[in-house]
Amino acid sequence: MARAGLWAALGLLALPVLAGLAGVIAPAFGYLPALGGTELSLDPWRGLLSWGGLAAAMRLSLTTGVLSTALSLALTFLIVAAWQGTRSFAWVTRALAPMLALPHAAAAFGLAFLIAPSGWIARALSPWATGWERPPDLLIVNDPWGLALVAGLVVKEVPFLLLMTLAALPQADSLRSQMIARGLGYGRVMGWMKVVAPRVYAQIRLPVYAVLAYSMSVVDVALILGPTRPPTLAVQILEWTNHPDLQMRFQAAAGACLQLVLVVGALALWRLAERLVARRGAGWAAGGARGAGADRVLRPLGAGVALATGLAVGLGLAGLLVWSFAGLWRFPALWPDAWGLRNWAGQSDMLARRIWQSAVIALGASVIALALSVAALQAQGARPARIMGLIYLPLIVPQIAFLPGLASFALILGLDGTLLAVMAVHLVFVLPYVYLVLADPWRAWDARAGLVAASLGARPLRVLWAVRLPMLLRALCVAFAVGFATSIAQYLPTLLIGAGRVGTVTTEAVALASSANRRLIGVWAVVQMALPMAVFAACLALPALIWRNRQGMRIG
Amino acid sequence: MSLRLENLTILRDGAPMVVLDRTVAPGEVLSVMGPSGCGKSTLLACLAGALPPVFQARGRVWLDGREITDLPSHARRLGMLFQDDILFPHLSVAGNLGFGLARGVGDRTGAIEDALREAGLEGMGARDPATLSGGQRARVALMRTLLSAPRGLLLDEAFSKLDTDLRAQMRGFVFGRARAHGLPVIMVTHDIEDARAAGGPVVDVMGRAL
């Protein structure tokens, strides 16, 4: 039975991706009978190439993706190298879980509200420092170089990579290695970079690829923070996909293929760069430079980065909250002139409906993902099966490259716009995260407890239900919360498979991105962040409550 | 009741690391000694039905005249004690004992109370096992095993984490119960005092008498 679970999990991940890709490649070459495309042709590609913004859109995808990934990785390593093993570092790790539960779109809205010409930073500095009596006409958000987009991605990817790095540290024997390097006279940061970083990087390589692929093809964050004329390639593909002229779908499909090629090419380049850095780095490490003085600069810098990331997210969210209750709010004023519930009251019916749909979808997808993950882990025994590397497939193949194809299939089968179809497609993205979060604690469980239970006469199923699952309750709860947050954060799958009939708080919030209605955006973004946070809090409280009289169940 | 190892051989990469051909009588303790890494714990894992896949086992194991060589762990009725007590941290003391108590016992509460009294832990059933002392926890682990009505006991360095006084006390308790229930016992240890206290034959993993 457990074996079946393993294959079900893998099939569930791989099949939709492959089917979706097929459903994109065929129309890219003119074949989509449902829309009258019965002959192979290169017209979709001609259409794509004739679009004037193509070169700029491709360049934007590449530069913002690579820049945000490299920056996130560098900052993550800096923070860990400079502060690992200290009390402040323990603090940072505790702040990670809520940061991860936060949907990308909510963080992006928060950042936009913070740095916009009429945002809190400008207000705090005006008019005494800037002389601005009204918001300046500056394109800070949606800047043509995509810098705001890069910033929005970095504040979310640093916590993610930080978590992945933390999980890899014990296997890299990081504390002792760093201690030995320091004993040889190396500075903290320099020693870590030369001794620990290569081993840690080898472990977090797949998550880094996932970050690169995601950053290059993200849609929701790009809609909120990214450039508009032209937008990034992924945003343009979505525009074509949703174009009233259905023939544009062919061109969209060609664009999706191009996006895939672009991501694969960037991954290949990244891999090449890895080799180069590895070769240069080996010489650098053997060169013996101690860099003991560098700590004086790098440690405060690392702390500053961590603090700035936390503040960008925290103040951004506070800004959203304030806007959602704001009445009149004139420019240089730091606080609204009037407060009220009007923004909320006006949305109450829609809020109730969307919260309900979001919660049902997220609950269903997370519970199924949890069951499949347990089955897949149980089937593998002590040693992880190599084939589980496939779990990263939906995280590395860009959503915009295969979801339109999947949406076509859903349309043909008449499944689009149903709650179940949306839940199923969410599962494709929820399952990898749930599995990855659960896998480590699952394997860390003391197998002797299972052997003792069996020697007392308990069958394998009873060992699972009565011993292993209760002992891992906390890990199961965290995995569920991560799954729930992942589902809530999904924009493109809901939009494309929901077909306008099923929507979540995220589709609702992102749809407001192009509007100037800050109060409404505030309301929806607050709900979007509050929903996964509340579930996260509940999932941390539940095991603590259930096991309040069991000291052995507390985390050490 | 007796436990018979019939030409039991455990191979690693084709090379034998454990070779035993012995019968352990009811109430008798067979001590298997040797340095760490010699295969003592692998022997117990094999007997418990949890041999890691890198090893192969040959030969047969009989318990009470019933062959258990290929039975799954839960069907063998061999109780196990480790150097750590491995009490289930999510269950109370009574919950742990109840987990061990065989199905079909009528008065479960009574049986658990009797076991607590026998171990000198009267009235501690509702306690969190984490709040017990090391010696108390070790006794709960033993009572849990006995309540499952095993036909034999496997001890994996079961006394090595206890301090000297407690160790002597616990040895007496375990061996006494085993004798009273007529259970054959196989104990692996690196401590000659354990083997002396057991009073039975002492061998190394290749079956040579020490």
mmCIF file of N, CA and C in Angstrom, chain A residues 383 446 448-449 451-460 462 466-467 470-471 547 549-553, chain B residues 48 50 53 73-74 78-80 82 84 86 88-92 99-100 103 128 130-131 144-145 148:
data_model
loop_
_atom_site.group_PDB
_atom_site.id
_atom_site.type_symbol
_atom_site.label_atom_id
_atom_site.label_comp_id
_atom_site.label_asym_id
_atom_site.label_seq_id
_atom_site.Cartn_x
_atom_site.Cartn_y
_atom_site.Cartn_z
ATOM 1 N N ARG A 383 16.452 4.493 3.651
ATOM 2 C CA ARG A 383 17.249 5.198 2.648
ATOM 3 C C ARG A 383 16.361 5.884 1.628
ATOM 4 N N ASP A 446 13.593 8.134 15.933
ATOM 5 C CA ASP A 446 14.358 7.003 16.459
ATOM 6 C C ASP A 446 13.661 5.690 16.092
ATOM 7 N N ARG A 448 14.276 2.810 16.845
ATOM 8 C CA ARG A 448 14.158 1.813 17.907
ATOM 9 C C ARG A 448 12.777 1.829 18.545
ATOM 10 N N ALA A 449 12.130 3.004 18.544
ATOM 11 C CA ALA A 449 10.774 3.077 19.097
ATOM 12 C C ALA A 449 9.848 2.172 18.286
ATOM 13 N N LEU A 451 10.847 -0.510 16.618
ATOM 14 C CA LEU A 451 11.227 -1.903 16.866
ATOM 15 C C LEU A 451 10.668 -2.379 18.210
ATOM 16 N N VAL A 452 10.748 -1.489 19.212
ATOM 17 C CA VAL A 452 10.182 -1.843 20.515
ATOM 18 C C VAL A 452 8.687 -2.101 20.388
ATOM 19 N N ALA A 453 7.997 -1.204 19.669
ATOM 20 C CA ALA A 453 6.549 -1.369 19.499
ATOM 21 C C ALA A 453 6.255 -2.696 18.808
ATOM 22 N N ALA A 454 7.050 -3.021 17.773
ATOM 23 C CA ALA A 454 6.818 -4.277 17.053
ATOM 24 C C ALA A 454 7.095 -5.473 17.959
ATOM 25 N N SER A 455 8.152 -5.359 18.795
ATOM 26 C CA SER A 455 8.469 -6.487 19.665
ATOM 27 C C SER A 455 7.402 -6.662 20.743
ATOM 28 N N LEU A 456 6.606 -5.621 20.976
ATOM 29 C CA LEU A 456 5.479 -5.732 21.907
ATOM 30 C C LEU A 456 4.251 -6.283 21.202
ATOM 31 N N GLY A 457 4.398 -6.588 19.919
ATOM 32 C CA GLY A 457 3.307 -7.227 19.194
ATOM 33 C C GLY A 457 2.510 -6.300 18.291
ATOM 34 N N ALA A 458 2.950 -5.049 18.131
ATOM 35 C CA ALA A 458 2.181 -4.114 17.302
ATOM 36 C C ALA A 458 2.511 -4.328 15.817
ATOM 37 N N ARG A 459 1.451 -4.451 15.001
ATOM 38 C CA ARG A 459 1.660 -4.600 13.563
ATOM 39 C C ARG A 459 2.137 -3.280 12.969
ATOM 40 N N PRO A 460 2.749 -3.334 11.746
ATOM 41 C CA PRO A 460 3.307 -2.107 11.160
ATOM 42 C C PRO A 460 2.320 -0.937 11.110
ATOM 43 N N ARG A 462 -0.161 -0.360 13.101
ATOM 44 C CA ARG A 462 -0.380 0.169 14.443
ATOM 45 C C ARG A 462 0.839 0.969 14.893
ATOM 46 N N ALA A 466 -0.074 4.528 16.073
ATOM 47 C CA ALA A 466 -0.067 4.719 17.525
ATOM 48 C C ALA A 466 1.270 5.233 18.040
ATOM 49 N N VAL A 467 2.334 5.088 17.244
ATOM 50 C CA VAL A 467 3.635 5.518 17.745
ATOM 51 C C VAL A 467 4.268 6.597 16.860
ATOM 52 N N PRO A 470 1.921 9.987 16.131
ATOM 53 C CA PRO A 470 1.814 10.871 17.310
ATOM 54 C C PRO A 470 3.153 11.494 17.695
ATOM 55 N N MET A 471 4.235 10.710 17.599
ATOM 56 C CA MET A 471 5.532 11.271 17.975
ATOM 57 C C MET A 471 5.970 12.365 17.007
ATOM 58 N N TRP A 547 0.280 18.011 23.755
ATOM 59 C CA TRP A 547 1.369 17.387 24.516
ATOM 60 C C TRP A 547 1.829 18.279 25.670
ATOM 61 N N ASN A 549 1.394 18.083 28.708
ATOM 62 C CA ASN A 549 1.840 17.333 29.872
ATOM 63 C C ASN A 549 2.907 16.309 29.549
ATOM 64 N N ARG A 550 3.582 16.482 28.405
ATOM 65 C CA ARG A 550 4.583 15.498 27.981
ATOM 66 C C ARG A 550 5.899 16.197 27.673
ATOM 67 N N GLN A 551 6.784 16.218 28.682
ATOM 68 C CA GLN A 551 8.056 16.925 28.489
ATOM 69 C C GLN A 551 8.859 16.351 27.332
ATOM 70 N N GLY A 552 8.774 15.017 27.148
ATOM 71 C CA GLY A 552 9.565 14.369 26.110
ATOM 72 C C GLY A 552 9.153 14.759 24.710
ATOM 73 N N MET A 553 7.994 15.431 24.572
ATOM 74 C CA MET A 553 7.521 15.826 23.250
ATOM 75 C C MET A 553 7.897 17.262 22.917
ATOM 76 N N ALA B 48 15.286 -10.070 16.306
ATOM 77 C CA ALA B 48 14.053 -9.302 16.439
ATOM 78 C C ALA B 48 13.332 -9.160 15.107
ATOM 79 N N ALA B 50 14.639 -7.448 12.402
ATOM 80 C CA ALA B 50 14.898 -6.114 11.839
ATOM 81 C C ALA B 50 16.333 -6.027 11.344
ATOM 82 N N PRO B 53 19.318 -4.323 5.607
ATOM 83 C CA PRO B 53 19.457 -5.042 4.338
ATOM 84 C C PRO B 53 20.900 -5.284 3.882
ATOM 85 N N SER B 73 8.568 -8.880 12.841
ATOM 86 C CA SER B 73 8.904 -8.558 14.232
ATOM 87 C C SER B 73 7.725 -8.731 15.181
ATOM 88 N N HIS B 74 6.554 -8.236 14.748
ATOM 89 C CA HIS B 74 5.437 -8.179 15.697
ATOM 90 C C HIS B 74 4.878 -9.559 16.007
ATOM 91 N N LEU B 78 9.233 -11.803 20.974
ATOM 92 C CA LEU B 78 10.502 -11.623 21.679
ATOM 93 C C LEU B 78 10.543 -10.179 22.169
ATOM 94 N N GLY B 79 10.601 -10.000 23.500
ATOM 95 C CA GLY B 79 10.642 -8.642 24.042
ATOM 96 C C GLY B 79 12.052 -8.065 23.949
ATOM 97 N N MET B 80 12.131 -6.741 23.746
ATOM 98 C CA MET B 80 13.453 -6.115 23.603
ATOM 99 C C MET B 80 13.651 -5.017 24.625
ATOM 100 N N PHE B 82 16.565 -1.913 25.385
ATOM 101 C CA PHE B 82 17.788 -1.236 24.942
ATOM 102 C C PHE B 82 18.450 -0.527 26.124
ATOM 103 N N ASP B 84 18.753 2.623 26.256
ATOM 104 C CA ASP B 84 17.784 3.683 26.547
ATOM 105 C C ASP B 84 16.438 3.005 26.739
ATOM 106 N N ILE B 86 13.475 3.919 25.832
ATOM 107 C CA ILE B 86 12.563 4.024 24.678
ATOM 108 C C ILE B 86 11.112 3.964 25.127
ATOM 109 N N PHE B 88 7.525 5.487 25.124
ATOM 110 C CA PHE B 88 6.901 6.363 24.129
ATOM 111 C C PHE B 88 6.594 7.701 24.791
ATOM 112 N N PRO B 89 7.193 8.779 24.304
ATOM 113 C CA PRO B 89 7.103 10.050 25.044
ATOM 114 C C PRO B 89 5.706 10.664 25.021
ATOM 115 N N HIS B 90 4.861 10.209 24.067
ATOM 116 C CA HIS B 90 3.537 10.835 23.980
ATOM 117 C C HIS B 90 2.511 10.139 24.852
ATOM 118 N N LEU B 91 2.887 9.004 25.458
ATOM 119 C CA LEU B 91 1.947 8.273 26.297
ATOM 120 C C LEU B 91 2.334 8.412 27.773
ATOM 121 N N SER B 92 1.329 8.298 28.660
ATOM 122 C CA SER B 92 1.610 8.301 30.100
ATOM 123 C C SER B 92 2.281 6.981 30.470
ATOM 124 N N PHE B 99 0.063 -0.135 26.176
ATOM 125 C CA PHE B 99 0.493 -0.427 24.807
ATOM 126 C C PHE B 99 1.100 -1.831 24.747
ATOM 127 N N GLY B 100 1.829 -2.192 25.812
ATOM 128 C CA GLY B 100 2.461 -3.499 25.829
ATOM 129 C C GLY B 100 1.499 -4.624 26.163
ATOM 130 N N ARG B 103 -3.642 -7.912 23.901
ATOM 131 C CA ARG B 103 -5.079 -7.777 23.679
ATOM 132 C C ARG B 103 -5.803 -8.962 24.316
ATOM 133 N N ASP B 128 3.787 11.582 33.474
ATOM 134 C CA ASP B 128 4.518 11.727 32.223
ATOM 135 C C ASP B 128 5.836 10.970 32.385
ATOM 136 N N ALA B 130 8.597 11.293 31.187
ATOM 137 C CA ALA B 130 9.784 12.165 31.224
ATOM 138 C C ALA B 130 10.067 12.689 32.639
ATOM 139 N N THR B 131 9.073 12.596 33.541
ATOM 140 C CA THR B 131 9.273 13.124 34.890
ATOM 141 C C THR B 131 9.789 12.051 35.839
ATOM 142 N N ARG B 144 6.565 -3.049 30.777
ATOM 143 C CA ARG B 144 5.843 -2.947 29.507
ATOM 144 C C ARG B 144 6.108 -4.199 28.659
ATOM 145 N N THR B 145 7.384 -4.616 28.646
ATOM 146 C CA THR B 145 7.747 -5.784 27.853
ATOM 147 C C THR B 145 7.092 -7.048 28.436
ATOM 148 N N SER B 148 3.482 -7.731 27.647
ATOM 149 C CA SER B 148 3.135 -8.202 26.312
ATOM 150 C C SER B 148 3.252 -9.719 26.226
#
